[in-house]
C-alpha positions as a LaTeX table, in Angstrom:
\begin{tabular}{lrrr}
\hline
Residue & $x$ (\AA) & $y$ (\AA) & $z$ (\AA) \\
\hline
Met1 & $-28.92$ & $-0.82$ & 2.90 \\
Arg2 & $-29.28$ & 0.25 & $-0.75$ \\
Ala3 & $-26.22$ & $-0.72$ & $-2.85$ \\
Ser4 & $-24.28$ & 1.90 & $-4.47$ \\
Thr5 & $-24.47$ & 2.20 & $-8.34$ \\
Ala6 & $-20.88$ & 3.62 & $-8.66$ \\
Arg7 & $-18.74$ & 1.90 & $-11.15$ \\
Leu8 & $-15.04$ & 1.17 & $-11.57$ \\
Met9 & $-13.53$ & 3.75 & $-13.88$ \\
Asn10 & $-13.89$ & 2.90 & $-17.67$ \\
Ser11 & $-15.77$ & $-0.31$ & $-16.95$ \\
Pro12 & $-19.37$ & $-1.50$ & $-16.31$ \\
Ile13 & $-18.28$ & $-3.23$ & $-12.98$ \\
Arg14 & $-20.24$ & $-1.95$ & $-9.88$ \\
Ile15 & $-17.96$ & $-1.22$ & $-7.03$ \\
Ala16 & $-20.64$ & $-2.74$ & $-4.62$ \\
Asp17 & $-20.21$ & $-6.12$ & $-6.48$ \\
Leu18 & $-16.43$ & $-6.51$ & $-6.32$ \\
Ser19 & $-15.18$ & $-9.74$ & $-4.61$ \\
Phe20 & $-11.67$ & $-11.29$ & $-4.63$ \\
Pro21 & $-10.26$ & $-14.76$ & $-4.60$ \\
Gln22 & $-9.94$ & $-16.19$ & $-0.92$ \\
Ala23 & $-8.91$ & $-19.33$ & 0.91 \\
Gly24 & $-11.44$ & $-18.63$ & 3.65 \\
Arg25 & $-13.78$ & $-16.08$ & 5.07 \\
Leu26 & $-13.29$ & $-15.11$ & 8.81 \\
Val27 & $-15.95$ & $-12.31$ & 8.58 \\
His28 & $-18.66$ & $-12.63$ & 5.88 \\
Arg29 & $-19.83$ & $-9.20$ & 4.34 \\
Thr30 & $-21.35$ & $-7.40$ & 7.21 \\
Arg31 & $-22.41$ & $-3.93$ & 7.95 \\
Leu32 & $-19.60$ & $-1.73$ & 9.32 \\
Ala33 & $-21.87$ & $-0.63$ & 12.16 \\
Phe34 & $-21.80$ & $-4.23$ & 13.48 \\
Ile35 & $-18.03$ & $-4.25$ & 13.41 \\
His36 & $-15.56$ & $-3.13$ & 16.16 \\
Leu37 & $-12.63$ & $-2.05$ & 13.79 \\
Asp38 & $-10.13$ & $-1.63$ & 16.61 \\
Asn39 & $-10.65$ & $-5.16$ & 18.02 \\
Leu40 & $-10.63$ & $-6.74$ & 14.51 \\
Leu41 & $-7.32$ & $-5.17$ & 13.59 \\
Ala42 & $-5.93$ & $-6.11$ & 17.08 \\
Phe43 & $-7.21$ & $-9.80$ & 16.57 \\
Gly44 & $-3.96$ & $-10.97$ & 15.22 \\
Lys45 & $-2.04$ & $-9.62$ & 18.24 \\
Arg46 & $-4.28$ & $-11.42$ & 20.76 \\
Asp47 & $-5.38$ & $-14.56$ & 19.18 \\
Arg48 & $-3.30$ & $-17.15$ & 17.12 \\
Asp49 & $-6.33$ & $-17.68$ & 14.87 \\
Gly50 & $-6.12$ & $-14.08$ & 13.80 \\
Arg51 & $-2.33$ & $-14.23$ & 12.65 \\
Val52 & $-3.27$ & $-14.99$ & 9.01 \\
Asp53 & $-2.22$ & $-13.35$ & 5.61 \\
Gly54 & $-5.46$ & $-11.98$ & 4.10 \\
Tyr55 & $-7.23$ & $-8.73$ & 3.47 \\
Leu56 & $-10.35$ & $-6.65$ & 4.51 \\
Thr57 & $-12.68$ & $-5.51$ & 1.74 \\
Val58 & $-14.65$ & $-2.60$ & 2.84 \\
Tyr59 & $-17.48$ & $-1.20$ & 0.61 \\
Leu60 & $-18.17$ & 2.52 & 0.79 \\
Pro61 & $-20.69$ & 4.36 & $-1.16$ \\
Asp62 & $-18.11$ & 5.51 & $-3.96$ \\
Glu63 & $-15.20$ & 3.24 & $-3.45$ \\
Cys64 & $-13.91$ & $-0.28$ & $-2.26$ \\
Leu65 & $-11.14$ & $-0.20$ & 0.18 \\
Ile66 & $-8.61$ & $-3.12$ & 0.60 \\
Val67 & $-6.47$ & $-3.27$ & 3.77 \\
Phe68 & $-3.77$ & $-5.93$ & 3.25 \\
Leu69 & $-2.72$ & $-8.08$ & 6.35 \\
Arg70 & 0.46 & $-9.98$ & 6.92 \\
Lys71 & 0.20 & $-12.53$ & 9.88 \\
Gly72 & $-2.89$ & $-10.47$ & 11.13 \\
Asp73 & $-1.16$ & $-7.05$ & 10.98 \\
Ala74 & $-2.25$ & $-4.33$ & 8.57 \\
Val75 & 0.50 & $-3.48$ & 6.24 \\
Asn76 & $-0.81$ & $-1.65$ & 3.47 \\
Ala77 & $-4.12$ & $-0.30$ & 1.87 \\
Ala78 & $-5.61$ & 0.60 & $-1.47$ \\
Ser79 & $-8.76$ & 2.21 & $-2.88$ \\
Leu80 & $-10.66$ & 1.19 & $-6.00$ \\
His81 & $-13.02$ & 4.13 & $-6.94$ \\
Thr82 & $-14.83$ & 5.73 & $-9.82$ \\
Asn83 & $-11.73$ & 7.64 & $-10.96$ \\
Gly84 & $-9.34$ & 4.78 & $-10.80$ \\
Arg85 & $-7.22$ & 2.82 & $-8.19$ \\
Gln86 & $-4.42$ & 3.86 & $-6.02$ \\
Val87 & $-2.47$ & 2.90 & $-2.83$ \\
Ile88 & $-3.43$ & 5.01 & 0.29 \\
Thr89 & $-2.37$ & 5.09 & 3.83 \\
Ile90 & $-3.80$ & 2.79 & 6.42 \\
Thr91 & $-4.70$ & 5.69 & 8.56 \\
Glu92 & $-6.66$ & 7.23 & 5.68 \\
Ala93 & $-8.36$ & 4.04 & 5.03 \\
Leu94 & $-9.55$ & 3.79 & 8.62 \\
Lys95 & $-10.67$ & 7.29 & 8.70 \\
Arg96 & $-12.73$ & 6.72 & 5.67 \\
Met97 & $-14.24$ & 3.60 & 7.14 \\
Arg98 & $-15.17$ & 5.36 & 10.33 \\
Ser99 & $-16.96$ & 8.26 & 8.45 \\
Glu100 & $-19.15$ & 5.72 & 6.72 \\
Val101 & $-20.04$ & 3.36 & 9.49 \\
Glu102 & $-23.79$ & 3.46 & 8.91 \\
Arg103 & $-23.46$ & 2.95 & 4.95 \\
Gly104 & $-20.37$ & 0.75 & 4.69 \\
Glu105 & $-19.78$ & $-3.02$ & 4.79 \\
Leu106 & $-16.83$ & $-5.07$ & 5.52 \\
Ala107 & $-15.50$ & $-8.76$ & 4.88 \\
Phe108 & $-12.42$ & $-10.35$ & 6.21 \\
Cys109 & $-10.84$ & $-13.06$ & 3.92 \\
Val110 & $-7.76$ & $-15.19$ & 4.11 \\
Ala111 & $-5.50$ & $-15.28$ & 1.01 \\
Pro112 & $-2.02$ & $-16.43$ & 0.17 \\
Met113 & 0.82 & $-13.85$ & 0.01 \\
Ala114 & 1.43 & $-14.07$ & $-3.52$ \\
Gln115 & $-2.14$ & $-13.22$ & $-4.34$ \\
Leu116 & $-2.06$ & $-10.25$ & $-1.98$ \\
Ala117 & 1.01 & $-8.94$ & $-3.72$ \\
Trp118 & $-0.60$ & $-9.03$ & $-7.03$ \\
Met119 & $-3.80$ & $-7.27$ & $-5.67$ \\
Tyr120 & $-1.60$ & $-4.56$ & $-4.23$ \\
Ala121 & 0.35 & $-4.35$ & $-7.57$ \\
Ala122 & $-2.86$ & $-3.77$ & $-9.40$ \\
Cys123 & $-3.40$ & $-0.55$ & $-7.40$ \\
Ala124 & 0.20 & 0.65 & $-7.11$ \\
Gly125 & 0.59 & 1.93 & $-10.59$ \\
Gly126 & 1.17 & 0.46 & $-14.15$ \\
Tyr127 & $-2.31$ & $-0.94$ & $-14.60$ \\
Gln128 & $-3.39$ & $-0.88$ & $-18.16$ \\
Ser129 & $-7.01$ & $-1.44$ & $-19.20$ \\
Arg130 & $-7.49$ & $-4.06$ & $-21.96$ \\
Phe131 & $-10.37$ & $-4.29$ & $-24.46$ \\
Ile132 & $-12.54$ & $-7.36$ & $-23.81$ \\
Asp133 & $-15.43$ & $-8.47$ & $-26.02$ \\
Val134 & $-17.83$ & $-10.52$ & $-23.82$ \\
Asn135 & $-19.47$ & $-11.94$ & $-27.03$ \\
Gln136 & $-16.10$ & $-13.28$ & $-28.38$ \\
Pro137 & $-14.17$ & $-15.02$ & $-25.51$ \\
Asp138 & $-12.35$ & $-16.97$ & $-28.09$ \\
Lys139 & $-10.49$ & $-13.88$ & $-29.33$ \\
Phe140 & $-9.36$ & $-12.49$ & $-25.89$ \\
Phe141 & $-6.57$ & $-14.91$ & $-24.86$ \\
Pro142 & $-4.99$ & $-15.34$ & $-28.27$ \\
Val143 & $-4.21$ & $-11.63$ & $-28.30$ \\
Leu144 & $-2.18$ & $-12.01$ & $-24.98$ \\
Gln145 & $-0.37$ & $-14.87$ & $-26.67$ \\
Gln146 & 0.44 & $-12.85$ & $-29.88$ \\
Glu147 & 1.59 & $-9.99$ & $-27.80$ \\
Arg148 & 3.67 & $-12.16$ & $-25.74$ \\
Val149 & 2.32 & $-10.56$ & $-22.51$ \\
Thr150 & 4.35 & $-10.93$ & $-19.37$ \\
Gly151 & 2.79 & $-9.93$ & $-16.02$ \\
Val152 & $-0.49$ & $-10.39$ & $-14.38$ \\
Leu153 & $-4.00$ & $-9.93$ & $-15.97$ \\
Glu154 & $-6.95$ & $-9.04$ & $-13.76$ \\
Leu155 & $-10.18$ & $-10.33$ & $-15.04$ \\
Ile156 & $-13.51$ & $-9.23$ & $-13.62$ \\
Ser157 & $-16.73$ & $-10.82$ & $-14.38$ \\
Asn158 & $-19.94$ & $-9.61$ & $-12.66$ \\
Gly159 & $-17.59$ & $-8.36$ & $-9.73$ \\
Arg160 & $-15.70$ & $-11.32$ & $-9.31$ \\
Ala161 & $-12.04$ & $-10.58$ & $-9.79$ \\
Ser162 & $-9.51$ & $-13.09$ & $-10.79$ \\
Tyr163 & $-5.71$ & $-12.91$ & $-11.36$ \\
Leu164 & $-3.87$ & $-14.71$ & $-13.94$ \\
Lys165 & 0.15 & $-14.91$ & $-14.36$ \\
Phe166 & 1.49 & $-14.85$ & $-17.82$ \\
Glu167 & 5.12 & $-15.21$ & $-19.18$ \\
Lys168 & 5.59 & $-14.34$ & $-22.82$ \\
Gly169 & 1.82 & $-14.93$ & $-23.47$ \\
Arg170 & 1.77 & $-18.24$ & $-21.70$ \\
Tyr171 & $-0.45$ & $-18.92$ & $-18.70$ \\
Val172 & 1.57 & $-19.81$ & $-15.64$ \\
Ser173 & $-0.68$ & $-19.70$ & $-12.65$ \\
Gly174 & $-3.54$ & $-17.81$ & $-11.14$ \\
Tyr175 & $-5.98$ & $-17.12$ & $-8.25$ \\
Phe176 & $-9.65$ & $-17.36$ & $-9.18$ \\
Cys177 & $-12.63$ & $-15.88$ & $-7.38$ \\
Asp178 & $-15.24$ & $-18.55$ & $-6.22$ \\
Lys179 & $-13.79$ & $-21.37$ & $-8.61$ \\
Pro180 & $-15.08$ & $-24.76$ & $-7.49$ \\
Asp181 & $-12.01$ & $-26.91$ & $-6.55$ \\
Ala182 & $-12.85$ & $-29.63$ & $-9.10$ \\
Met183 & $-13.33$ & $-27.22$ & $-12.02$ \\
Pro184 & $-10.19$ & $-26.72$ & $-14.35$ \\
Pro185 & $-8.95$ & $-23.23$ & $-14.74$ \\
Ala186 & $-9.97$ & $-23.14$ & $-18.51$ \\
Arg187 & $-13.50$ & $-24.32$ & $-17.91$ \\
Tyr188 & $-13.83$ & $-21.62$ & $-15.14$ \\
Leu189 & $-12.53$ & $-18.92$ & $-17.40$ \\
Glu190 & $-15.12$ & $-19.98$ & $-20.06$ \\
Ser191 & $-17.96$ & $-19.69$ & $-17.44$ \\
Leu192 & $-17.00$ & $-16.01$ & $-16.82$ \\
Phe193 & $-18.21$ & $-15.18$ & $-20.37$ \\
Glu194 & $-21.46$ & $-17.16$ & $-20.19$ \\
Val195 & $-24.84$ & $-15.32$ & $-20.26$ \\
Gly196 & $-26.88$ & $-15.32$ & $-17.01$ \\
Pro197 & $-30.19$ & $-16.99$ & $-16.35$ \\
Asp198 & $-31.94$ & $-13.89$ & $-17.73$ \\
Gly199 & $-30.08$ & $-14.02$ & $-20.90$ \\
Ala200 & $-27.92$ & $-10.89$ & $-20.05$ \\
Ser201 & $-24.18$ & $-10.81$ & $-20.89$ \\
Pro202 & $-21.84$ & $-10.54$ & $-17.87$ \\
Ala203 & $-20.35$ & $-7.12$ & $-17.09$ \\
Met204 & $-16.66$ & $-7.76$ & $-17.62$ \\
Ala205 & $-13.47$ & $-5.75$ & $-17.49$ \\
Ala206 & $-9.78$ & $-6.66$ & $-17.78$ \\
Gly207 & $-6.44$ & $-5.03$ & $-17.19$ \\
Ser208 & $-2.73$ & $-5.97$ & $-17.08$ \\
Phe209 & 0.08 & $-4.85$ & $-14.74$ \\
Pro210 & 3.59 & $-5.87$ & $-13.78$ \\
Gly211 & 3.60 & $-8.91$ & $-11.25$ \\
Ala212 & 5.10 & $-8.17$ & $-7.66$ \\
Ala213 & 7.16 & $-10.64$ & $-5.85$ \\
Asp214 & 6.10 & $-9.51$ & $-2.27$ \\
Leu215 & 3.59 & $-7.28$ & $-0.71$ \\
Pro216 & 5.47 & $-4.30$ & 0.70 \\
Ala217 & 4.70 & $-2.81$ & 4.05 \\
Gln218 & 4.02 & 1.05 & 4.46 \\
Ala219 & 5.55 & 2.86 & 7.39 \\
Pro220 & 2.97 & 3.49 & 10.12 \\
Thr221 & 2.02 & 7.00 & 11.02 \\
Ala222 & 3.79 & 6.76 & 14.36 \\
Leu223 & 6.99 & 5.86 & 12.71 \\
Val224 & 6.75 & 8.67 & 10.18 \\
Asn225 & 6.22 & 11.09 & 13.13 \\
Thr226 & 9.29 & 9.79 & 14.81 \\
Tyr227 & 11.55 & 10.52 & 11.85 \\
Arg228 & 9.88 & 13.97 & 11.49 \\
Glu229 & 10.92 & 14.72 & 14.94 \\
Leu230 & 14.44 & 13.56 & 14.39 \\
Tyr231 & 14.64 & 15.77 & 11.18 \\
Trp232 & 13.70 & 18.91 & 13.14 \\
Arg233 & 15.94 & 17.96 & 16.21 \\
Ile234 & 18.91 & 17.72 & 13.92 \\
Ser235 & 18.01 & 20.94 & 12.46 \\
Asp236 & 17.62 & 22.58 & 15.83 \\
Glu237 & 21.10 & 21.20 & 16.83 \\
Val238 & 22.77 & 22.70 & 13.52 \\
Glu239 & 20.97 & 25.89 & 14.27 \\
Lys240 & 22.71 & 26.04 & 17.73 \\
Glu241 & 26.05 & 25.57 & 16.05 \\
Leu242 & 25.25 & 28.08 & 13.27 \\
Pro243 & 22.77 & 30.67 & 14.67 \\
Gly244 & 20.82 & 32.24 & 11.78 \\
Gln245 & 22.31 & 29.76 & 9.18 \\
Gly246 & 21.43 & 26.26 & 10.48 \\
Arg247 & 17.74 & 25.84 & 9.48 \\
Arg248 & 18.33 & 27.59 & 6.31 \\
Arg249 & 21.15 & 25.16 & 5.36 \\
Ala250 & 18.95 & 22.14 & 6.48 \\
Gln251 & 16.15 & 23.44 & 4.28 \\
Lys252 & 18.39 & 24.10 & 1.20 \\
Val253 & 19.84 & 20.48 & 1.52 \\
Cys254 & 16.32 & 19.06 & 1.87 \\
Thr255 & 15.17 & 20.87 & $-1.36$ \\
Gly256 & 18.23 & 19.92 & $-3.20$ \\
Ile257 & 17.60 & 16.16 & $-2.69$ \\
Met258 & 13.71 & 15.91 & $-2.47$ \\
Gly259 & 13.46 & 14.73 & $-5.98$ \\
Thr260 & 15.39 & 11.63 & $-5.01$ \\
His261 & 13.87 & 11.20 & $-1.65$ \\
Lys262 & 10.06 & 11.82 & $-1.72$ \\
Ala263 & 9.68 & 10.94 & 1.94 \\
Leu264 & 11.56 & 14.30 & 2.79 \\
Ala265 & 8.30 & 16.10 & 1.79 \\
Leu266 & 6.80 & 14.40 & 5.15 \\
Leu267 & 9.83 & 14.91 & 7.21 \\
Ser268 & 10.31 & 18.57 & 6.49 \\
Ala269 & 6.57 & 19.39 & 7.00 \\
Pro270 & 6.39 & 22.58 & 9.22 \\
Arg271 & 6.06 & 21.98 & 12.97 \\
Gly272 & 2.59 & 22.42 & 14.36 \\
Val273 & 0.78 & 20.96 & 11.24 \\
Glu274 & $-0.49$ & 17.31 & 10.84 \\
Thr275 & 1.76 & 15.04 & 8.82 \\
Pro276 & 0.71 & 15.00 & 5.19 \\
Glu277 & $-0.98$ & 11.93 & 4.00 \\
Ala278 & 1.51 & 9.87 & 1.83 \\
Val279 & 2.50 & 6.22 & 1.41 \\
Val280 & 6.22 & 5.51 & 2.13 \\
Arg281 & 8.26 & 2.44 & 3.34 \\
Pro282 & 10.20 & 2.42 & 6.49 \\
Glu283 & 13.37 & 2.06 & 4.58 \\
Asp284 & 12.40 & 5.11 & 2.61 \\
Leu285 & 12.30 & 7.12 & 5.85 \\
Ser286 & 15.76 & 5.80 & 6.88 \\
Ser287 & 17.42 & 6.40 & 3.64 \\
Ala288 & 15.93 & 9.90 & 3.26 \\
Leu289 & 17.04 & 11.00 & 6.80 \\
Ser290 & 20.56 & 9.61 & 6.44 \\
Asp291 & 21.34 & 11.10 & 3.09 \\
Trp292 & 20.03 & 14.59 & 4.18 \\
Ser293 & 21.88 & 14.26 & 7.39 \\
Leu294 & 25.20 & 13.20 & 5.72 \\
Gln295 & 24.96 & 16.18 & 3.27 \\
Leu296 & 23.99 & 18.68 & 5.95 \\
Leu297 & 26.53 & 17.69 & 8.54 \\
Glu298 & 29.50 & 17.28 & 6.14 \\
Gly299 & 29.05 & 20.97 & 5.34 \\
Val300 & 29.03 & 21.83 & 9.10 \\
Glu301 & 32.01 & 19.57 & 9.69 \\
Val302 & 34.20 & 21.34 & 7.08 \\
Met303 & 33.67 & 24.58 & 9.01 \\
Met304 & 33.71 & 23.13 & 12.41 \\
Pro305 & 35.56 & 19.94 & 12.80 \\
Gly306 & 34.22 & 17.46 & 15.37 \\
Thr307 & 30.89 & 19.12 & 15.40 \\
Ala308 & 28.87 & 16.50 & 13.23 \\
Pro309 & 29.08 & 13.47 & 15.62 \\
Arg310 & 28.21 & 15.88 & 18.60 \\
Ile311 & 25.03 & 16.97 & 16.77 \\
Leu312 & 24.02 & 13.47 & 15.80 \\
Lys313 & 24.49 & 12.22 & 19.32 \\
Glu314 & 22.48 & 15.03 & 20.93 \\
Ala315 & 19.71 & 15.01 & 18.41 \\
Thr316 & 19.14 & 11.26 & 18.00 \\
Lys317 & 20.04 & 9.78 & 21.47 \\
Glu318 & 16.25 & 9.33 & 22.51 \\
His319 & 15.49 & 7.28 & 19.19 \\
Arg320 & 18.89 & 5.59 & 18.74 \\
Tyr321 & 17.53 & 2.15 & 18.89 \\
Val322 & 14.96 & 2.82 & 16.09 \\
Leu323 & 17.81 & 4.27 & 14.10 \\
Gln324 & 20.23 & 1.44 & 14.77 \\
Ser325 & 17.64 & $-1.14$ & 13.75 \\
Ala326 & 17.10 & 0.66 & 10.56 \\
Gly327 & 20.89 & 0.93 & 9.71 \\
Phe328 & 20.81 & 4.75 & 9.78 \\
Tyr329 & 24.26 & 5.11 & 11.51 \\
Gly330 & 25.92 & 2.71 & 9.07 \\
His331 & 25.35 & 5.20 & 6.30 \\
Leu332 & 27.15 & 7.93 & 8.12 \\
Pro333 & 31.18 & 8.25 & 8.24 \\
Trp334 & 31.01 & 9.23 & 12.09 \\
Gln335 & 31.44 & 6.81 & 14.96 \\
Leu336 & 29.20 & 7.48 & 17.80 \\
Ala337 & 30.04 & 6.31 & 21.38 \\
Trp338 & 26.84 & 6.11 & 23.60 \\
\hline
\end{tabular}
């Protein structure tokens, strides 16, 4: 397969050349056509050897997808492409993979959770490109010291991405792509700037971003759909109590707090349409639904005392265990007896 010439935004780095630090390769770079994606993603559920922290790197014609794994389970995904980088839903990542089976490639690598958190943070916003002169490597790191940079530096040389953590301009720790175990970090960093056998300077890019302590998990589509169903069930029950007014009240409350709870844009999507693609955390869904329910049902309770707990019980009884585990009922003032 002919390698894509697409490059990362504002850099000479070819997307097809990207590789990241790893502590082991479970699947070396392979054509997607040879990979059974469903079996690969279910590997951690069936086999102890698959319950690892790591990532899938998927090379498509115009982008590189990263699917982050915690103990073998896919928990988040990101895209690096010609127009930037961003977090995307796992569902969208899989959809793009399946649409490019014939031209895509995949690798499965093991990596520590701290590194995965940094790789995710590099795509989650806050990434700032930094100028780097490949002919003057001795001037790059002193600038970080002078600026007393705190955060993580991503340094890419000929596609190999390394991550270095700094505190007030002082190097603390890092993860390096393909660094020999015996080679000191300083010597390895020097080697990234060295010219190749053909005398050509390396293609390099750098950027910094705030470090992250943990890798967040995004809510799976099935959970989003469950909360979306609950939103409409509560709306329906309010409509029964206030015919002609209930759904209008529900929409008015939703509009009023959507700026605080972005997840409500997913939950309030009209019935009969596909759930919009957006990355949200499970706790965001619970928080959005509980705040919306509280404001909506408080208004109903003023007019019709005793109605709110009855609405909640009827609308949520089928999914009460999901809501109980998320602490949903604890944010509401009404006690429900099941």
